[in-house]
mmCIF file of C-alpha atoms in Angstrom:
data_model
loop_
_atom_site.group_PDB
_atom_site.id
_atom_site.type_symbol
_atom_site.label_atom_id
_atom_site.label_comp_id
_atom_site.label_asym_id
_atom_site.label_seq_id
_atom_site.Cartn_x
_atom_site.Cartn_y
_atom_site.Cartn_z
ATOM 1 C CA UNK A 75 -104.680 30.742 -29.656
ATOM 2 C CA UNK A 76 -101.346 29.665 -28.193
ATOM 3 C CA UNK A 77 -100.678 30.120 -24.556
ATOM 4 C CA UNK A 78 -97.612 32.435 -25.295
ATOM 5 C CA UNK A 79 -100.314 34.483 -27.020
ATOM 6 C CA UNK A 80 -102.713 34.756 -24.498
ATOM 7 C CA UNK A 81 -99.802 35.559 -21.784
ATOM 8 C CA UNK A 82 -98.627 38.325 -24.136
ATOM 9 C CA UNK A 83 -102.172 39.921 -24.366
ATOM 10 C CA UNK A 84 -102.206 39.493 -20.559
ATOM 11 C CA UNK A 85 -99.009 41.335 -19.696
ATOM 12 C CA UNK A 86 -99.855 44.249 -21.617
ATOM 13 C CA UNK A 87 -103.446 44.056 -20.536
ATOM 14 C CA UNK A 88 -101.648 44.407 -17.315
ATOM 15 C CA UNK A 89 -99.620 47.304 -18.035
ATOM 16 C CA UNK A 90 -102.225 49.520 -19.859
ATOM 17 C CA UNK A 91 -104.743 49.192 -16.549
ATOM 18 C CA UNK A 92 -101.788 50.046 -14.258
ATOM 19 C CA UNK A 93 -101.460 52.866 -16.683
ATOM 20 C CA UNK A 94 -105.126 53.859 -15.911
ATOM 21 C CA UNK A 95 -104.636 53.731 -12.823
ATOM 22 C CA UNK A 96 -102.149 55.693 -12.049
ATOM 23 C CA UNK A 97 -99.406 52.616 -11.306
ATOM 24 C CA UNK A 98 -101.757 50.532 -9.490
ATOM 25 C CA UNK A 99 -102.459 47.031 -10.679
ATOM 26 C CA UNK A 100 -105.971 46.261 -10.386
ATOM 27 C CA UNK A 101 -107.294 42.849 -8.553
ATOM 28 C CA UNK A 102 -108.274 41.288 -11.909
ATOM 29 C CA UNK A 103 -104.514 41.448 -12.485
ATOM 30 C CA UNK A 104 -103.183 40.599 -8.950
ATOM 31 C CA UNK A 105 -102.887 36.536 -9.786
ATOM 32 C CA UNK A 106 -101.320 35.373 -13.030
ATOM 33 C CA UNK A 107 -103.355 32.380 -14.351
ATOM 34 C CA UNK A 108 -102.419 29.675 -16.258
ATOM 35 C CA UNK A 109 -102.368 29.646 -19.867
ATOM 36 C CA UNK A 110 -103.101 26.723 -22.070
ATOM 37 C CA UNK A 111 -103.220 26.772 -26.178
ATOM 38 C CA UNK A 112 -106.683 26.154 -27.219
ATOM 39 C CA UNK A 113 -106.428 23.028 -28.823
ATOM 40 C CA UNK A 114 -105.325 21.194 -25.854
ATOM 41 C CA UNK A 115 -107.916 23.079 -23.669
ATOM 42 C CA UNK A 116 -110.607 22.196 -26.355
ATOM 43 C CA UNK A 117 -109.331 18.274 -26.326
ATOM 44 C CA UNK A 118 -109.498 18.277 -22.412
ATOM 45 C CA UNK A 119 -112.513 20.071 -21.497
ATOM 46 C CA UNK A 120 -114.918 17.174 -22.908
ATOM 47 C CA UNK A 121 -113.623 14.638 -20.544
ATOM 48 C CA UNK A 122 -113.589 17.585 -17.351
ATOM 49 C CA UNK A 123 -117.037 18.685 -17.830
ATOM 50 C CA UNK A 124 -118.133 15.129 -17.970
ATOM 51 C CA UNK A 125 -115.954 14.391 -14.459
ATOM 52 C CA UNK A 126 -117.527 17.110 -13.141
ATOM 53 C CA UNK A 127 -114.066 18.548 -12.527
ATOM 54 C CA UNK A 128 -114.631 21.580 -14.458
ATOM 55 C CA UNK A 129 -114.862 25.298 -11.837
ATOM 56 C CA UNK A 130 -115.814 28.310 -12.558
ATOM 57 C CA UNK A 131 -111.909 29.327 -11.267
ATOM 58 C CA UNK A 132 -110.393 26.739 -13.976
ATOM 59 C CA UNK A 133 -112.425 28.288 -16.408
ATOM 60 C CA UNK A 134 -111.800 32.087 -16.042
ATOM 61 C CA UNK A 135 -108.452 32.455 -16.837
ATOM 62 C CA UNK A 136 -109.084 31.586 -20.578
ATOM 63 C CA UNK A 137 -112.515 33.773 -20.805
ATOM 64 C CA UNK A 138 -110.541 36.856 -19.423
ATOM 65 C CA UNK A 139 -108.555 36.310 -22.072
ATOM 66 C CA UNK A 140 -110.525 35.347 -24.831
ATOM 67 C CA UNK A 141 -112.911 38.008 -24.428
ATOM 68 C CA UNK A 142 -109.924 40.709 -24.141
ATOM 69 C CA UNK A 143 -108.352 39.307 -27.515
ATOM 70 C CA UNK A 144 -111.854 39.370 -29.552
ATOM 71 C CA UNK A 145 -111.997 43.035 -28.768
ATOM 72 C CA UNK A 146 -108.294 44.015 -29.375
ATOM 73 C CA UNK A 147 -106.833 45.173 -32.460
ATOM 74 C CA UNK A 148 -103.692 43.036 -33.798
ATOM 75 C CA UNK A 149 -100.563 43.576 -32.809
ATOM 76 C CA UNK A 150 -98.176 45.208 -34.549
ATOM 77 C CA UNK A 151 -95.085 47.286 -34.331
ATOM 78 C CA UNK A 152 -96.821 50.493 -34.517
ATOM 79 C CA UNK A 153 -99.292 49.259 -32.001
ATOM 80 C CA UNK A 154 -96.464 48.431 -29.891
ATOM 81 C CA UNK A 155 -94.734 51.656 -30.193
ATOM 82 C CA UNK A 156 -98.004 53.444 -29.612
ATOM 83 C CA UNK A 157 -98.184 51.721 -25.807
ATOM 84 C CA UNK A 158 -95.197 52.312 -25.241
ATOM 85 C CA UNK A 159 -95.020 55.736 -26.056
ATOM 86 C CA UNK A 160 -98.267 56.307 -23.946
ATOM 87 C CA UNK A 161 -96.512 54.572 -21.118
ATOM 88 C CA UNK A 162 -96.268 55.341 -16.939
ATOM 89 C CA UNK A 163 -95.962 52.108 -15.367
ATOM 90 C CA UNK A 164 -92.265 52.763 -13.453
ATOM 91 C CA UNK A 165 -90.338 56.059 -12.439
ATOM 92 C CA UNK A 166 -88.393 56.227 -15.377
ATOM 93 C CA UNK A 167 -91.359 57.886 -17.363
ATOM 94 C CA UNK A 168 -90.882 60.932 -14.930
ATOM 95 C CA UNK A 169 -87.352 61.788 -15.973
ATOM 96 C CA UNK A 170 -87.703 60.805 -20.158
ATOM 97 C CA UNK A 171 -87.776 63.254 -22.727
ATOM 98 C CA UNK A 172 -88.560 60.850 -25.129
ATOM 99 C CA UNK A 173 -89.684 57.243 -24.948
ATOM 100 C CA UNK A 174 -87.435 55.076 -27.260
ATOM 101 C CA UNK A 175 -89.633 52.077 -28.790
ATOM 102 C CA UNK A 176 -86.572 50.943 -31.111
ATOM 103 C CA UNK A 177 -86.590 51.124 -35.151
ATOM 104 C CA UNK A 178 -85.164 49.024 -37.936
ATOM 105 C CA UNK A 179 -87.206 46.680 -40.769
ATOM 106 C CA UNK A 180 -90.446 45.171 -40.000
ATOM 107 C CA UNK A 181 -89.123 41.611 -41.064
ATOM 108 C CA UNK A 182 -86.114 41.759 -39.545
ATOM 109 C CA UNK A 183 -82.747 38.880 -39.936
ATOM 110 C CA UNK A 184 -81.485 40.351 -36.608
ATOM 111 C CA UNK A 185 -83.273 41.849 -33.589
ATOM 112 C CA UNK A 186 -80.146 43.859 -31.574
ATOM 113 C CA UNK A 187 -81.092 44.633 -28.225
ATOM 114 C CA UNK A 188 -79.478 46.867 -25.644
ATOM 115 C CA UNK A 189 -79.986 47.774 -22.215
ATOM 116 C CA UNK A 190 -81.435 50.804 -22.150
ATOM 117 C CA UNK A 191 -81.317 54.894 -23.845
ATOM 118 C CA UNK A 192 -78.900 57.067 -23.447
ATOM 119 C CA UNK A 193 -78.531 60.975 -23.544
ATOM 120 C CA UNK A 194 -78.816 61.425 -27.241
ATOM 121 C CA UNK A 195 -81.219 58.492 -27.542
ATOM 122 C CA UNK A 196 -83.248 59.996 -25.109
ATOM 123 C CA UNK A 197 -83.041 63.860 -27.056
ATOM 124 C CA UNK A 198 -83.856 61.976 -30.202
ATOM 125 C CA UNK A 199 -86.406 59.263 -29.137
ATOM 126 C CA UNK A 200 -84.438 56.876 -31.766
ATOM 127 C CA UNK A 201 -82.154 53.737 -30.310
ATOM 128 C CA UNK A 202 -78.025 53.583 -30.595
ATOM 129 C CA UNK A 203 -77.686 57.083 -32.437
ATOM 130 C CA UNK A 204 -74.473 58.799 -29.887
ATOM 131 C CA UNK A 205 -70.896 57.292 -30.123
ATOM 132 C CA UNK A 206 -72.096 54.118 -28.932
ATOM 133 C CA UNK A 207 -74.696 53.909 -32.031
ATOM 134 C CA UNK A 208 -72.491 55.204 -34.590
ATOM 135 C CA UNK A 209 -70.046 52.198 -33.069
ATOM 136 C CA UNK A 210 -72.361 49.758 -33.279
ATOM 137 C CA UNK A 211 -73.978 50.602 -37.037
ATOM 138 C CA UNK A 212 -69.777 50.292 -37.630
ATOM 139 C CA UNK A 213 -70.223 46.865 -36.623
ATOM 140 C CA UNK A 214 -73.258 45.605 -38.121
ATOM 141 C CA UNK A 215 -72.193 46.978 -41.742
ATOM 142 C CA UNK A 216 -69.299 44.706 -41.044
ATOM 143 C CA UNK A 217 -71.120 41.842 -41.577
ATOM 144 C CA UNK A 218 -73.287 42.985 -43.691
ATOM 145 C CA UNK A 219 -76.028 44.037 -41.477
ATOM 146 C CA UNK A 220 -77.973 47.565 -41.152
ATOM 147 C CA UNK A 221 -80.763 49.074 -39.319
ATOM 148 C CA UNK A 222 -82.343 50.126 -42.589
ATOM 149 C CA UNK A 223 -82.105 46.587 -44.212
ATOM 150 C CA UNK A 224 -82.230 43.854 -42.400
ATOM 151 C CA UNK A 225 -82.246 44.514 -38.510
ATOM 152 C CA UNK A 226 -84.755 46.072 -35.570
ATOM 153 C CA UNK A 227 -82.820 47.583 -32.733
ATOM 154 C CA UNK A 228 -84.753 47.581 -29.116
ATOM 155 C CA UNK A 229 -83.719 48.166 -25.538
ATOM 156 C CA UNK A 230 -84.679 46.270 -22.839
ATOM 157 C CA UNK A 231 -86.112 49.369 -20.910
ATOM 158 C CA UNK A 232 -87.574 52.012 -23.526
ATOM 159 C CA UNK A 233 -86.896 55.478 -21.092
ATOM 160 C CA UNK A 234 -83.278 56.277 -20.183
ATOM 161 C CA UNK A 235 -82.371 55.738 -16.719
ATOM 162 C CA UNK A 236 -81.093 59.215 -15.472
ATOM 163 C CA UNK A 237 -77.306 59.763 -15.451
ATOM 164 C CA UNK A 238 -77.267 56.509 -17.289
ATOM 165 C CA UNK A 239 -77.807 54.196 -14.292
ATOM 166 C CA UNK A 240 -78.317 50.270 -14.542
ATOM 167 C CA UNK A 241 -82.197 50.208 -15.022
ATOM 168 C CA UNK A 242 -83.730 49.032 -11.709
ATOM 169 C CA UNK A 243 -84.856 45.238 -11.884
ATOM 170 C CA UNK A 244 -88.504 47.000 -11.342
ATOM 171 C CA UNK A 245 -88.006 49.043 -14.170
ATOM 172 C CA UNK A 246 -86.588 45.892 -16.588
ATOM 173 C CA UNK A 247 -89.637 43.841 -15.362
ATOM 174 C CA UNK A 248 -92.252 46.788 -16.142
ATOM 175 C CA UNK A 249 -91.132 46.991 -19.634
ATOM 176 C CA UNK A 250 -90.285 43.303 -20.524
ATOM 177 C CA UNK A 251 -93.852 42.824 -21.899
ATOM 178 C CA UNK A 252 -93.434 45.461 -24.390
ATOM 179 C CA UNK A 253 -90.059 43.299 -25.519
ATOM 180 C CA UNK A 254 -91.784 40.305 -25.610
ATOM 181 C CA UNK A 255 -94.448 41.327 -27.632
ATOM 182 C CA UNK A 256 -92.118 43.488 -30.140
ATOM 183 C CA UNK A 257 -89.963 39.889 -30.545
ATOM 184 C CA UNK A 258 -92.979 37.663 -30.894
ATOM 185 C CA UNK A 259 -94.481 40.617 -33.869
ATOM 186 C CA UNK A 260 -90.918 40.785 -35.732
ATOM 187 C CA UNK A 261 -90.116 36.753 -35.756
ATOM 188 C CA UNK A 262 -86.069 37.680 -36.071
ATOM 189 C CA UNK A 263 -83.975 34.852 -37.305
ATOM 190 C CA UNK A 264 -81.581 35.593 -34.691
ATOM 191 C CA UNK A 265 -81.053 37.733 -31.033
ATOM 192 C CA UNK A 266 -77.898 39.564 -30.870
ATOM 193 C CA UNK A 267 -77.853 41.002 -27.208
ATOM 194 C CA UNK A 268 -75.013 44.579 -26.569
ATOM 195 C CA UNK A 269 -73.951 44.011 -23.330
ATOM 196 C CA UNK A 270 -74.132 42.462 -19.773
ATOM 197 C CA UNK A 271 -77.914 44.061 -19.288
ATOM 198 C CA UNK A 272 -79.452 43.205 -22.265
ATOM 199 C CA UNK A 273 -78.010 39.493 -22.089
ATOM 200 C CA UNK A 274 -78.384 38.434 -18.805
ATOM 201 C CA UNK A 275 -82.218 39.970 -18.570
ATOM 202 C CA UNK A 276 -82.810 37.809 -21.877
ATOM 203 C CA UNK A 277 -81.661 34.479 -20.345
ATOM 204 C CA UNK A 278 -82.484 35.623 -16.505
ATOM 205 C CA UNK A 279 -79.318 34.839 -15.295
ATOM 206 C CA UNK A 280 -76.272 37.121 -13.131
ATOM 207 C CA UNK A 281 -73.240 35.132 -15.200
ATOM 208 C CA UNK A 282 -70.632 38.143 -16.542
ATOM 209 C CA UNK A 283 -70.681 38.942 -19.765
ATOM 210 C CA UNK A 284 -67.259 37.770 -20.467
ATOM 211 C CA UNK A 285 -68.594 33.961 -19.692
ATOM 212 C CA UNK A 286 -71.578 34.699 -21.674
ATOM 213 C CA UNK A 287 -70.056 36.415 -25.147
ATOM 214 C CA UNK A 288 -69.468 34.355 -27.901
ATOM 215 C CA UNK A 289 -71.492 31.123 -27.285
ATOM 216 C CA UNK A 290 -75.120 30.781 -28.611
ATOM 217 C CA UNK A 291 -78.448 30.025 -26.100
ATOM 218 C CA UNK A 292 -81.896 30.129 -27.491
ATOM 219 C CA UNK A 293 -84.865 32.677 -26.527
ATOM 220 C CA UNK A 294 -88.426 30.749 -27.334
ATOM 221 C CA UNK A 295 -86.462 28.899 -29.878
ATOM 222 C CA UNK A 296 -84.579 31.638 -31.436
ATOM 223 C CA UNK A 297 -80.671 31.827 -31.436
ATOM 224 C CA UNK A 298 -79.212 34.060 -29.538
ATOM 225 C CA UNK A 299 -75.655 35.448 -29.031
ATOM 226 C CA UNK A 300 -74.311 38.382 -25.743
ATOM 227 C CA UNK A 301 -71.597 40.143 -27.237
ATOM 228 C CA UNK A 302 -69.604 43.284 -25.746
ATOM 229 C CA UNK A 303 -71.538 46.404 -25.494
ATOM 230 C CA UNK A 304 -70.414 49.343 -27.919
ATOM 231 C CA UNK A 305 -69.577 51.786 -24.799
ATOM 232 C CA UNK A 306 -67.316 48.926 -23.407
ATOM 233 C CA UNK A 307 -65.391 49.030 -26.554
ATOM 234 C CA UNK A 308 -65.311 52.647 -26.400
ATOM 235 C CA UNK A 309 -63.917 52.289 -22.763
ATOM 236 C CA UNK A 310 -61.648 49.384 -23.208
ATOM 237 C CA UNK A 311 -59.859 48.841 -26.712
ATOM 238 C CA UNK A 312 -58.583 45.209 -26.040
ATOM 239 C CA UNK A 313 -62.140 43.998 -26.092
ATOM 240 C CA UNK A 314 -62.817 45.067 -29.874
ATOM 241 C CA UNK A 315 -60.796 41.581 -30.686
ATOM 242 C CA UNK A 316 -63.293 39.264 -29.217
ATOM 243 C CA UNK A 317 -66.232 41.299 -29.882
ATOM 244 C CA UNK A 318 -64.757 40.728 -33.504
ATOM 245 C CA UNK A 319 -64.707 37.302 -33.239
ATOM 246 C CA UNK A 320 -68.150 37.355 -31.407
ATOM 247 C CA UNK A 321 -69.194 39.165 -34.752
ATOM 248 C CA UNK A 322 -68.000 36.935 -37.596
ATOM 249 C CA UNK A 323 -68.937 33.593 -35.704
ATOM 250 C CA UNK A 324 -73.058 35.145 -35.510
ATOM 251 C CA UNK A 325 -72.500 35.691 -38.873
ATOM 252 C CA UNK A 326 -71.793 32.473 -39.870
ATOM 253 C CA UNK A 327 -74.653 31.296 -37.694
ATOM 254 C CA UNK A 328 -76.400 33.507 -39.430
ATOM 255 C CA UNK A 329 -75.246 32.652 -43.069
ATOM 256 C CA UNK A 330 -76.369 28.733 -41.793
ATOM 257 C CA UNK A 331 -79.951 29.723 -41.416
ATOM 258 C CA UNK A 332 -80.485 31.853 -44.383
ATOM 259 C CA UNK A 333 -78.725 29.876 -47.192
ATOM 260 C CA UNK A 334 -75.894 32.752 -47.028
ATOM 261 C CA UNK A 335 -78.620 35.281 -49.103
ATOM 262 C CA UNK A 336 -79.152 37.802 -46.770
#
Protein backbone atom coordinates (compact mmCIF):
# COMPACT_ATOMS: atom_id res chain seq x y z
CA UNK A 1 0.00 0.00 0.00
CA UNK A 2 1.18 3.51 -0.83
CA UNK A 3 1.72 5.99 1.90
CA UNK A 4 -0.94 8.42 0.37
CA UNK A 5 -3.17 5.39 0.94
CA UNK A 6 -2.54 4.66 4.29
CA UNK A 7 -2.77 8.60 5.22
CA UNK A 8 -6.17 8.63 3.48
CA UNK A 9 -7.49 5.61 5.56
CA UNK A 10 -6.01 7.50 8.55
CA UNK A 11 -7.77 10.83 8.12
CA UNK A 12 -11.03 9.36 7.81
CA UNK A 13 -10.27 6.83 10.48
CA UNK A 14 -9.84 10.05 12.26
CA UNK A 15 -12.97 11.65 11.45
CA UNK A 16 -15.40 8.67 11.93
CA UNK A 17 -13.96 8.19 15.81
CA UNK A 18 -14.36 11.96 16.39
CA UNK A 19 -17.77 11.23 15.04
CA UNK A 20 -18.22 8.58 17.83
CA UNK A 21 -17.27 10.57 20.05
CA UNK A 22 -19.12 13.25 19.95
CA UNK A 23 -16.18 15.73 18.28
CA UNK A 24 -13.49 14.48 20.38
CA UNK A 25 -10.42 12.98 18.79
CA UNK A 26 -9.33 10.07 20.62
CA UNK A 27 -5.45 9.60 21.84
CA UNK A 28 -4.83 6.91 19.18
CA UNK A 29 -5.43 9.84 16.83
CA UNK A 30 -3.73 12.72 18.77
CA UNK A 31 -0.10 12.21 16.81
CA UNK A 32 -0.02 11.79 13.05
CA UNK A 33 2.63 9.13 12.18
CA UNK A 34 4.61 8.72 9.40
CA UNK A 35 3.62 6.91 6.44
CA UNK A 36 5.85 4.91 4.22
CA UNK A 37 4.66 2.71 0.96
CA UNK A 38 5.23 -0.84 1.72
CA UNK A 39 7.75 -1.70 -0.58
CA UNK A 40 10.25 0.62 0.75
CA UNK A 41 9.26 -0.32 4.38
CA UNK A 42 9.56 -4.07 3.34
CA UNK A 43 13.22 -3.29 1.61
CA UNK A 44 14.33 -1.42 4.87
CA UNK A 45 13.10 -3.38 7.66
CA UNK A 46 15.66 -6.39 6.95
CA UNK A 47 18.65 -4.28 7.49
CA UNK A 48 16.73 -2.37 10.88
CA UNK A 49 15.81 -5.47 12.58
CA UNK A 50 19.25 -6.77 12.03
CA UNK A 51 20.78 -3.17 13.55
CA UNK A 52 18.67 -3.61 16.19
CA UNK A 53 17.20 -0.22 15.31
CA UNK A 54 13.80 -1.45 14.88
CA UNK A 55 11.00 0.01 18.16
CA UNK A 56 7.99 -0.93 18.91
CA UNK A 57 7.07 3.15 18.23
CA UNK A 58 8.67 2.84 14.53
CA UNK A 59 6.66 -0.01 14.04
CA UNK A 60 3.08 1.02 15.08
CA UNK A 61 2.25 3.50 12.81
CA UNK A 62 2.08 0.97 9.86
CA UNK A 63 0.19 -1.90 12.05
CA UNK A 64 -2.52 0.75 13.02
CA UNK A 65 -2.90 1.04 9.70
CA UNK A 66 -2.60 -2.14 8.21
CA UNK A 67 -4.85 -3.75 10.50
CA UNK A 68 -7.58 -0.83 9.95
CA UNK A 69 -7.31 -1.33 6.02
CA UNK A 70 -7.67 -5.37 6.18
CA UNK A 71 -10.95 -4.78 7.92
CA UNK A 72 -12.34 -1.85 5.80
CA UNK A 73 -14.43 -2.09 2.87
CA UNK A 74 -13.00 -0.27 -0.43
CA UNK A 75 -13.48 2.95 -1.09
CA UNK A 76 -15.71 4.23 -3.27
CA UNK A 77 -17.88 7.15 -4.10
CA UNK A 78 -20.87 5.84 -2.46
CA UNK A 79 -18.79 4.92 0.50
CA UNK A 80 -17.62 8.35 0.53
CA UNK A 81 -20.92 9.94 0.29
CA UNK A 82 -22.22 7.59 2.95
CA UNK A 83 -19.49 9.25 5.64
CA UNK A 84 -20.12 12.14 4.73
CA UNK A 85 -23.64 12.15 4.93
CA UNK A 86 -23.35 10.51 8.47
CA UNK A 87 -21.03 13.32 9.38
CA UNK A 88 -20.61 15.74 12.86
CA UNK A 89 -17.10 16.54 13.07
CA UNK A 90 -17.47 20.73 12.90
CA UNK A 91 -20.49 23.17 13.66
CA UNK A 92 -21.62 23.34 10.32
CA UNK A 93 -23.54 19.92 10.70
CA UNK A 94 -25.81 21.83 13.28
CA UNK A 95 -27.19 24.38 10.86
CA UNK A 96 -27.40 21.85 7.37
CA UNK A 97 -30.46 20.67 6.01
CA UNK A 98 -28.77 18.57 3.79
CA UNK A 99 -25.18 17.40 3.51
CA UNK A 100 -23.93 17.96 -0.13
CA UNK A 101 -21.32 15.05 -1.08
CA UNK A 102 -21.13 16.38 -4.85
CA UNK A 103 -22.43 14.30 -8.06
CA UNK A 104 -21.32 13.92 -11.64
CA UNK A 105 -19.71 10.53 -13.54
CA UNK A 106 -17.80 8.03 -11.68
CA UNK A 107 -14.80 8.32 -14.21
CA UNK A 108 -14.74 11.68 -14.49
CA UNK A 109 -12.36 14.12 -17.34
CA UNK A 110 -12.93 17.03 -14.88
CA UNK A 111 -13.38 17.18 -11.10
CA UNK A 112 -14.97 21.05 -10.51
CA UNK A 113 -14.70 22.02 -7.09
CA UNK A 114 -16.24 24.91 -5.20
CA UNK A 115 -16.10 26.31 -1.91
CA UNK A 116 -18.87 25.36 -0.26
CA UNK A 117 -23.27 24.92 -0.56
CA UNK A 118 -25.42 27.37 -0.87
CA UNK A 119 -29.22 27.96 -0.05
CA UNK A 120 -30.66 25.85 -2.77
CA UNK A 121 -27.76 23.40 -2.60
CA UNK A 122 -28.36 23.04 0.84
CA UNK A 123 -32.62 22.54 0.23
CA UNK A 124 -31.63 20.07 -2.43
CA UNK A 125 -28.54 18.22 -1.01
CA UNK A 126 -27.15 18.35 -4.82
CA UNK A 127 -23.91 20.79 -5.69
CA UNK A 128 -24.16 24.16 -8.09
CA UNK A 129 -28.06 23.79 -8.78
CA UNK A 130 -29.23 27.99 -7.88
CA UNK A 131 -28.13 30.80 -10.34
CA UNK A 132 -24.67 30.12 -9.64
CA UNK A 133 -25.14 26.29 -10.87
CA UNK A 134 -27.26 26.97 -13.72
CA UNK A 135 -24.15 29.59 -14.59
CA UNK A 136 -21.69 27.31 -14.25
CA UNK A 137 -23.43 24.06 -16.23
CA UNK A 138 -23.63 27.32 -18.96
CA UNK A 139 -20.03 27.18 -18.87
CA UNK A 140 -19.01 23.71 -18.87
CA UNK A 141 -21.43 22.87 -21.97
CA UNK A 142 -19.28 25.52 -23.53
CA UNK A 143 -16.55 23.45 -23.83
CA UNK A 144 -18.07 20.61 -24.11
CA UNK A 145 -18.24 19.49 -20.61
CA UNK A 146 -21.38 18.29 -18.36
CA UNK A 147 -22.09 16.97 -15.01
CA UNK A 148 -23.89 14.03 -16.56
CA UNK A 149 -20.98 13.11 -18.99
CA UNK A 150 -17.85 13.71 -18.22
CA UNK A 151 -17.39 15.75 -14.87
CA UNK A 152 -17.86 15.24 -10.76
CA UNK A 153 -18.66 18.47 -9.03
CA UNK A 154 -17.49 18.68 -5.11
CA UNK A 155 -17.12 21.45 -2.57
CA UNK A 156 -14.48 21.86 -0.42
CA UNK A 157 -16.79 21.88 2.74
CA UNK A 158 -19.94 19.51 2.11
CA UNK A 159 -22.63 21.62 4.71
CA UNK A 160 -23.41 25.24 3.81
CA UNK A 161 -21.99 27.75 6.00
CA UNK A 162 -25.07 29.77 7.32
CA UNK A 163 -25.88 33.06 5.55
CA UNK A 164 -23.28 31.88 3.13
CA UNK A 165 -20.19 32.77 5.19
CA UNK A 166 -16.46 31.88 4.15
CA UNK A 167 -16.24 28.32 5.74
CA UNK A 168 -14.07 28.61 8.89
CA UNK A 169 -10.40 27.25 8.26
CA UNK A 170 -11.65 24.56 11.07
CA UNK A 171 -14.44 23.70 9.09
CA UNK A 172 -12.21 23.41 5.52
CA UNK A 173 -9.67 21.26 7.51
CA UNK A 174 -12.51 18.87 9.05
CA UNK A 175 -13.77 18.05 5.70
CA UNK A 176 -10.56 18.02 3.51
CA UNK A 177 -10.21 14.22 4.10
CA UNK A 178 -13.47 13.52 2.60
CA UNK A 179 -11.97 15.64 -0.66
CA UNK A 180 -9.00 13.88 -0.68
CA UNK A 181 -10.35 10.65 -0.66
CA UNK A 182 -13.30 11.53 -3.29
CA UNK A 183 -10.13 12.86 -5.73
CA UNK A 184 -7.87 9.93 -5.09
CA UNK A 185 -11.41 7.36 -5.90
CA UNK A 186 -12.37 9.46 -9.20
CA UNK A 187 -8.58 9.80 -10.76
CA UNK A 188 -9.87 13.17 -12.84
CA UNK A 189 -7.67 14.09 -15.70
CA UNK A 190 -7.83 17.54 -14.61
CA UNK A 191 -8.89 20.05 -11.32
CA UNK A 192 -10.84 22.98 -12.29
CA UNK A 193 -11.19 25.01 -8.95
CA UNK A 194 -14.65 28.06 -8.89
CA UNK A 195 -13.28 30.58 -6.97
CA UNK A 196 -10.79 32.13 -4.43
CA UNK A 197 -11.89 29.28 -1.64
CA UNK A 198 -11.79 26.37 -3.50
CA UNK A 199 -8.30 27.38 -5.14
CA UNK A 200 -6.33 28.66 -2.58
CA UNK A 201 -7.44 25.64 0.01
CA UNK A 202 -6.26 23.25 -2.97
CA UNK A 203 -2.73 24.75 -3.25
CA UNK A 204 -2.68 26.11 0.61
CA UNK A 205 -1.84 29.37 -0.26
CA UNK A 206 -3.64 33.27 0.57
CA UNK A 207 -2.56 34.64 -3.22
CA UNK A 208 -6.02 36.42 -4.81
CA UNK A 209 -7.68 34.79 -7.18
CA UNK A 210 -7.02 37.26 -9.83
CA UNK A 211 -3.06 36.20 -9.58
CA UNK A 212 -4.09 32.70 -9.45
CA UNK A 213 -6.82 32.35 -12.57
CA UNK A 214 -5.67 31.27 -15.68
CA UNK A 215 -2.25 29.59 -15.04
CA UNK A 216 -2.02 25.79 -14.35
CA UNK A 217 -0.33 24.17 -10.81
CA UNK A 218 -0.56 20.52 -10.13
CA UNK A 219 -2.50 18.69 -7.11
CA UNK A 220 -0.60 15.08 -6.48
CA UNK A 221 0.30 15.29 -10.07
CA UNK A 222 -2.90 16.33 -11.53
CA UNK A 223 -3.38 19.68 -13.49
CA UNK A 224 -5.10 22.09 -12.08
CA UNK A 225 -6.56 25.50 -13.11
CA UNK A 226 -8.54 28.58 -10.31
CA UNK A 227 -10.86 30.27 -12.43
CA UNK A 228 -13.60 33.00 -11.37
CA UNK A 229 -16.36 31.73 -9.30
CA UNK A 230 -19.94 31.69 -11.02
CA UNK A 231 -21.47 34.20 -8.24
CA UNK A 232 -18.51 36.62 -9.07
CA UNK A 233 -19.65 36.65 -12.58
CA UNK A 234 -23.07 37.10 -11.49
CA UNK A 235 -21.81 40.13 -9.36
CA UNK A 236 -19.33 41.60 -11.70
CA UNK A 237 -19.93 41.28 -15.61
CA UNK A 238 -16.37 42.42 -16.74
CA UNK A 239 -14.95 39.25 -15.29
CA UNK A 240 -16.98 36.82 -17.71
CA UNK A 241 -14.03 37.84 -20.38
CA UNK A 242 -11.21 36.27 -18.55
CA UNK A 243 -13.12 33.59 -17.01
CA UNK A 244 -13.70 32.94 -20.86
CA UNK A 245 -10.36 32.84 -21.63
CA UNK A 246 -9.63 30.84 -18.36
CA UNK A 247 -12.22 28.38 -20.03
CA UNK A 248 -10.98 27.76 -23.57
CA UNK A 249 -7.18 27.66 -22.49
CA UNK A 250 -8.29 24.36 -19.78
CA UNK A 251 -9.80 23.16 -22.64
CA UNK A 252 -7.05 22.99 -24.71
CA UNK A 253 -5.10 21.56 -21.81
CA UNK A 254 -7.57 19.36 -21.70
CA UNK A 255 -7.86 18.41 -25.48
CA UNK A 256 -3.66 17.78 -24.96
CA UNK A 257 -4.23 15.00 -22.54
CA UNK A 258 -7.06 13.19 -24.07
CA UNK A 259 -6.09 13.09 -27.81
CA UNK A 260 -9.02 15.83 -28.33
CA UNK A 261 -11.81 12.64 -27.90
CA UNK A 262 -13.53 13.59 -25.03
Amino acid sequence: MKASEKELIFNLLKNAAAQANSGFVPQAFANKPIFEDDDNLTQEMPSKIEAGTVSQAQTAPSAVVSGSQSSASPLTIESISSKIQKCTHCQLARTRTNVVPGEGVPHPDVLVIGEGPGYDEDMQGRPFVGKAGILLDKMLAAINLSRTTNCFIANIVKCRPPQNRDPFPEEEEACFSFLEAQIKVLKPKMILCMGRISGQKMLNTQEPVGKLRGNFFEYNGIPLMITYHPSALLRNQDLKRPAWDDLKKFRQKLDSLTGGNQ
